[in-house]
Each structure stands twice: as C-alpha cells, then as structure tokens.
Coordinates of N, CA, C and O in Angstrom, one line a residue:
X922 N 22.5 -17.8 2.4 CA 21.1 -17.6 2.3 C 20.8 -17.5 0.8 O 21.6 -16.9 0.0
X923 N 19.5 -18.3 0.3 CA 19.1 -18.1 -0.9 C 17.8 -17.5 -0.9 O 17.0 -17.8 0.0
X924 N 17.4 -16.8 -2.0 CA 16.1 -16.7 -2.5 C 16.1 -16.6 -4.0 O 16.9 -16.2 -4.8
X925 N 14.5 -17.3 -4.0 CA 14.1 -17.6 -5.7 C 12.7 -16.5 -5.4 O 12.0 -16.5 -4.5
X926 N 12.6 -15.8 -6.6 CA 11.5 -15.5 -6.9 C 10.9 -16.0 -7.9 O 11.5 -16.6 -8.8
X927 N 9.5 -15.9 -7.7 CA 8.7 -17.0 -9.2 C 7.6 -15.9 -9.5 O 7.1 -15.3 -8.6
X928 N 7.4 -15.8 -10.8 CA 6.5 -14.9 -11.3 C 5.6 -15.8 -12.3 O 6.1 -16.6 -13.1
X929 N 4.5 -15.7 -12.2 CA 3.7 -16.1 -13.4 C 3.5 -15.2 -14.7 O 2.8 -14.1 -14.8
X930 N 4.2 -16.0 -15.9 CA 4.4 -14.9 -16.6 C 3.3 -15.2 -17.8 O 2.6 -16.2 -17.6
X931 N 2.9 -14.6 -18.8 CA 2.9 -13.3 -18.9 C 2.5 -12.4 -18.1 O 2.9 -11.3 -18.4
X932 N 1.5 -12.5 -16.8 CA 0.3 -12.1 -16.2 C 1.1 -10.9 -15.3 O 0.7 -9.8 -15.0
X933 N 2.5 -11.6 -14.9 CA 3.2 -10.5 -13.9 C 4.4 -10.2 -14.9 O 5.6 -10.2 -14.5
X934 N 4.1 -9.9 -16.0 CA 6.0 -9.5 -16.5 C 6.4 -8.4 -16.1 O 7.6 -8.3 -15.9
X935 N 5.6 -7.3 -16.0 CA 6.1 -6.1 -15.3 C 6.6 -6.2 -14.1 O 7.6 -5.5 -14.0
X936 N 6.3 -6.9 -13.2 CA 6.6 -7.2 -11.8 C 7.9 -8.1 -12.2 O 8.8 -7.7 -11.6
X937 N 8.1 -9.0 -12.8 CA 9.3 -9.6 -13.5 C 10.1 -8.4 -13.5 O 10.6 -7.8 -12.5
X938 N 10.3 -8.0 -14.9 CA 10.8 -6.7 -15.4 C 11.4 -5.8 -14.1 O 12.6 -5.6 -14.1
X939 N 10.7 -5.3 -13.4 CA 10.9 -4.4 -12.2 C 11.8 -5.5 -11.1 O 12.5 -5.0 -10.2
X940 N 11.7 -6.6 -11.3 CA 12.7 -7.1 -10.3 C 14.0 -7.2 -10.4 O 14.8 -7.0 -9.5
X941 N 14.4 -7.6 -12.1 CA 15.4 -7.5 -12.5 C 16.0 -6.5 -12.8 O 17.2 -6.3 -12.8
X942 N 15.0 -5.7 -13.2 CA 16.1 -4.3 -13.4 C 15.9 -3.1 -11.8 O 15.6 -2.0 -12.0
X943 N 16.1 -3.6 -10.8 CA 16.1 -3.0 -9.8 C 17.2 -2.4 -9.7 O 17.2 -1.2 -9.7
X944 N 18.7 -3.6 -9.6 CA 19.4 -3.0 -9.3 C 20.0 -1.4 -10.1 O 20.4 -0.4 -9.4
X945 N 19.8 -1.4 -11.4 CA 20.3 -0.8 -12.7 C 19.6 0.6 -12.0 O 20.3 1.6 -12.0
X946 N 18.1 0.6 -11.3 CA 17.9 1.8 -10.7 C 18.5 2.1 -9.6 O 18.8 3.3 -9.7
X947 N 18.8 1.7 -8.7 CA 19.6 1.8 -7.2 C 20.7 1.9 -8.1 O 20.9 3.1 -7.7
X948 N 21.3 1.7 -8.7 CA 23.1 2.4 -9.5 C 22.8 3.8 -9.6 O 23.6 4.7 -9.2
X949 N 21.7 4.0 -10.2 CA 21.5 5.2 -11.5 C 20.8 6.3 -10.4 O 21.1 7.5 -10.5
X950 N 19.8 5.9 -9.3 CA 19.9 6.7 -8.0 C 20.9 7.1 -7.3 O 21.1 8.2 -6.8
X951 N 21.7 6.0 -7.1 CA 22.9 6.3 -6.1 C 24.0 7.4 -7.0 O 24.8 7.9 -6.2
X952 N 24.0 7.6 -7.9 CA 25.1 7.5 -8.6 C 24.5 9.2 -9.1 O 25.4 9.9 -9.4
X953 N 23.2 9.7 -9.0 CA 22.6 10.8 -9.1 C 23.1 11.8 -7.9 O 23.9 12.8 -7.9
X954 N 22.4 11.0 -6.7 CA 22.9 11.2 -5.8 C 24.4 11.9 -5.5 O 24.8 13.0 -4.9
X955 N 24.9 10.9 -6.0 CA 26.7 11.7 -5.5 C 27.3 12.6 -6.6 O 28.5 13.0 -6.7
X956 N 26.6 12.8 -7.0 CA 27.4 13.3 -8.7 C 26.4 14.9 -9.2 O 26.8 16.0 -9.7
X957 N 25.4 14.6 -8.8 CA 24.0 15.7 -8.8 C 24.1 16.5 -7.4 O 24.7 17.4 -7.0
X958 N 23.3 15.7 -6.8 CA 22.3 16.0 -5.8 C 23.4 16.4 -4.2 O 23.1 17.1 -3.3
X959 N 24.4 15.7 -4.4 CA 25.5 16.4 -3.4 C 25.9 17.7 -3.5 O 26.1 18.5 -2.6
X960 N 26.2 18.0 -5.1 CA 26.9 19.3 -5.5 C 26.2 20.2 -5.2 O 26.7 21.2 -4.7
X961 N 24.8 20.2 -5.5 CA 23.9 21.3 -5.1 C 23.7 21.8 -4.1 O 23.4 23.0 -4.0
X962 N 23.9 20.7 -2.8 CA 23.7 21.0 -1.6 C 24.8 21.6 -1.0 O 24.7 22.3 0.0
X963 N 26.1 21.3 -1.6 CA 27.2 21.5 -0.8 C 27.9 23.4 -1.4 O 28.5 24.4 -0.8
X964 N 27.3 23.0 -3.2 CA 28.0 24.6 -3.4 C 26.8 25.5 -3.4 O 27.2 26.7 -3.6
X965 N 25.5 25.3 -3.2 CA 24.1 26.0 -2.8 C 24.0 26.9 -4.5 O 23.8 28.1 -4.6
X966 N 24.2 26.0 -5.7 CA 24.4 26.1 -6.9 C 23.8 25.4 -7.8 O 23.4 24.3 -7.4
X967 N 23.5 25.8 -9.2 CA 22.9 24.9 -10.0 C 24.4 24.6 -11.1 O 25.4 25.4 -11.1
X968 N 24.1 23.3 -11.8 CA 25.3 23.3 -12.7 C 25.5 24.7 -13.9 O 26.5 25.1 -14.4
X969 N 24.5 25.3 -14.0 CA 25.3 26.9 -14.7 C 25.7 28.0 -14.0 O 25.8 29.1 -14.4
X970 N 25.9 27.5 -12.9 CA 26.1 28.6 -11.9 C 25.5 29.2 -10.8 O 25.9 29.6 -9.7
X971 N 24.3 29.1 -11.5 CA 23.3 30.1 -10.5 C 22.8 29.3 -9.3 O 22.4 28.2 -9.0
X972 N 23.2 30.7 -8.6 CA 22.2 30.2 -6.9 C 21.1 30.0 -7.4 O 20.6 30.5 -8.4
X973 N 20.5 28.8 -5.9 CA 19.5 28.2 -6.1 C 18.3 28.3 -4.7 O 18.6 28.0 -3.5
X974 N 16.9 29.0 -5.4 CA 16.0 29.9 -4.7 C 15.7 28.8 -3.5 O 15.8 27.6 -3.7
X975 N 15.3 29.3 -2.3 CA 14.8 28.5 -1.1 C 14.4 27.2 -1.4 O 14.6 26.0 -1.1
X976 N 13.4 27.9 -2.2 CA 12.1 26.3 -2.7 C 13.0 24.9 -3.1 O 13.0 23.8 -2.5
X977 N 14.2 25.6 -4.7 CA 14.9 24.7 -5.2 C 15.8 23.8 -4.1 O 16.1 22.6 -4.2
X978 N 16.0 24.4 -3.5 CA 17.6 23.9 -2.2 C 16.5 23.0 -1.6 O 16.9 21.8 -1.4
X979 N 15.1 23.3 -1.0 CA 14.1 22.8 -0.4 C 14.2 21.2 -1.0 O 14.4 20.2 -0.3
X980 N 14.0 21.3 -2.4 CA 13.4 20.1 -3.3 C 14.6 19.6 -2.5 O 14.4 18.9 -1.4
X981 N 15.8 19.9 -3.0 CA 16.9 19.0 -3.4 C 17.1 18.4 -1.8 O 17.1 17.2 -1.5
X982 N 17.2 19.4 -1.2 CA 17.8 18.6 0.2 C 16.5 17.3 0.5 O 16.9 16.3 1.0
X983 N 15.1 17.5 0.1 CA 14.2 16.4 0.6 C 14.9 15.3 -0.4 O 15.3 14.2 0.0
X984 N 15.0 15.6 -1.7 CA 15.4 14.4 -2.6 C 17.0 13.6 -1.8 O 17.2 12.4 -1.7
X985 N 17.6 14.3 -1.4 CA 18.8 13.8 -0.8 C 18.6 13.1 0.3 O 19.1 12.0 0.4
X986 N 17.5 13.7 1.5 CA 17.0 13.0 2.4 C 16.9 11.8 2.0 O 17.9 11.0 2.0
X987 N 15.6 11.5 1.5 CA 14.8 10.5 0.8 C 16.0 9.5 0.6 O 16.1 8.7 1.5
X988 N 17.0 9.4 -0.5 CA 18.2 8.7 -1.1 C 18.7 8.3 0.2 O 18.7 7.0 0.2
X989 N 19.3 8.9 1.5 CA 20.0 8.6 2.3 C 19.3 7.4 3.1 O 19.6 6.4 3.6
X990 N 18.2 8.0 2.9 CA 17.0 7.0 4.0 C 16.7 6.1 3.3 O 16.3 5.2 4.1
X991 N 16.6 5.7 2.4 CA 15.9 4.8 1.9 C 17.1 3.9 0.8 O 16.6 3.0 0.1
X992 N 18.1 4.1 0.8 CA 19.3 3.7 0.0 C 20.9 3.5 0.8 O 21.7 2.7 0.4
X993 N 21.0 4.6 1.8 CA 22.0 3.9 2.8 C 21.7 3.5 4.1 O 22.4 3.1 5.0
X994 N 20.6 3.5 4.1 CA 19.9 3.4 5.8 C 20.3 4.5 6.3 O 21.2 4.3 7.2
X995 N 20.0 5.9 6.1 CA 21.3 7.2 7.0 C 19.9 7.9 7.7 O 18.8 7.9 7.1
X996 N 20.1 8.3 8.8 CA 19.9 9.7 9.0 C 20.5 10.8 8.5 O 21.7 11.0 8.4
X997 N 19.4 11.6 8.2 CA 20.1 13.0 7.3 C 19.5 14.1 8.2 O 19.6 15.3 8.0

C-alpha cells in the first residue's frame, strides 16, 4: 500500500510541517508515557519523592488513559 500526500505550499505549510513531524511526536509521547507517566501510576509518587494528592494521580491516570487509547489502541 502507498500513500502521497500533497499540500499546497506556502498556504498549508503548517499542515505540511505537522505531517512530517508527527512521527517525532508519537516517539516523544510514547516514550513520556513509559518513562513518566507509568512510574507515577505504579509507585503513586512524584520524581522527588512525594506522594501524589488524589487530583494529581487523577490527571495522570486520564493522561495515561488517553496515551493507551489513542496510541496503542488499549483499553485502560
């Protein structure tokens, strides 16, 4: 399977720009993800140590959600 995308440029360079550097974001998410956003969930911790209040654990598990769903196809 192939695909070409065609942009008229200058008019869409942002939309250019955003297509090519997609991947570089899906790395730098994914890669947050396992490195960040797992550890918090798993040791219920911030990187200086401290527990982290309802709300915070709140953020992070939706932000993990989000990543799983929309980056591995998972249910979380």
């Amino acid at each position: 399977m192939k695909a070409t995308l065609e942009f008229n440029l200058p008019e869409e360079q942002e939309q250019f720009e955003a297509a090519i550097e997609g991947e570089k974001a899906k790395r730098l998410i994914s890669e947050l993800y396992d490195s960040v956003f797992r550890k918090y969930i798993k040791y219920e911790h911030d990187i200086l140590g401290t527990e982290l209040s309802e709300r915070d654990y709140a953020i992070i598990d939706e932000l993990c959600k989000q990543v799983r769903e929309h980056f591995y196809n998972e249910d979380y």
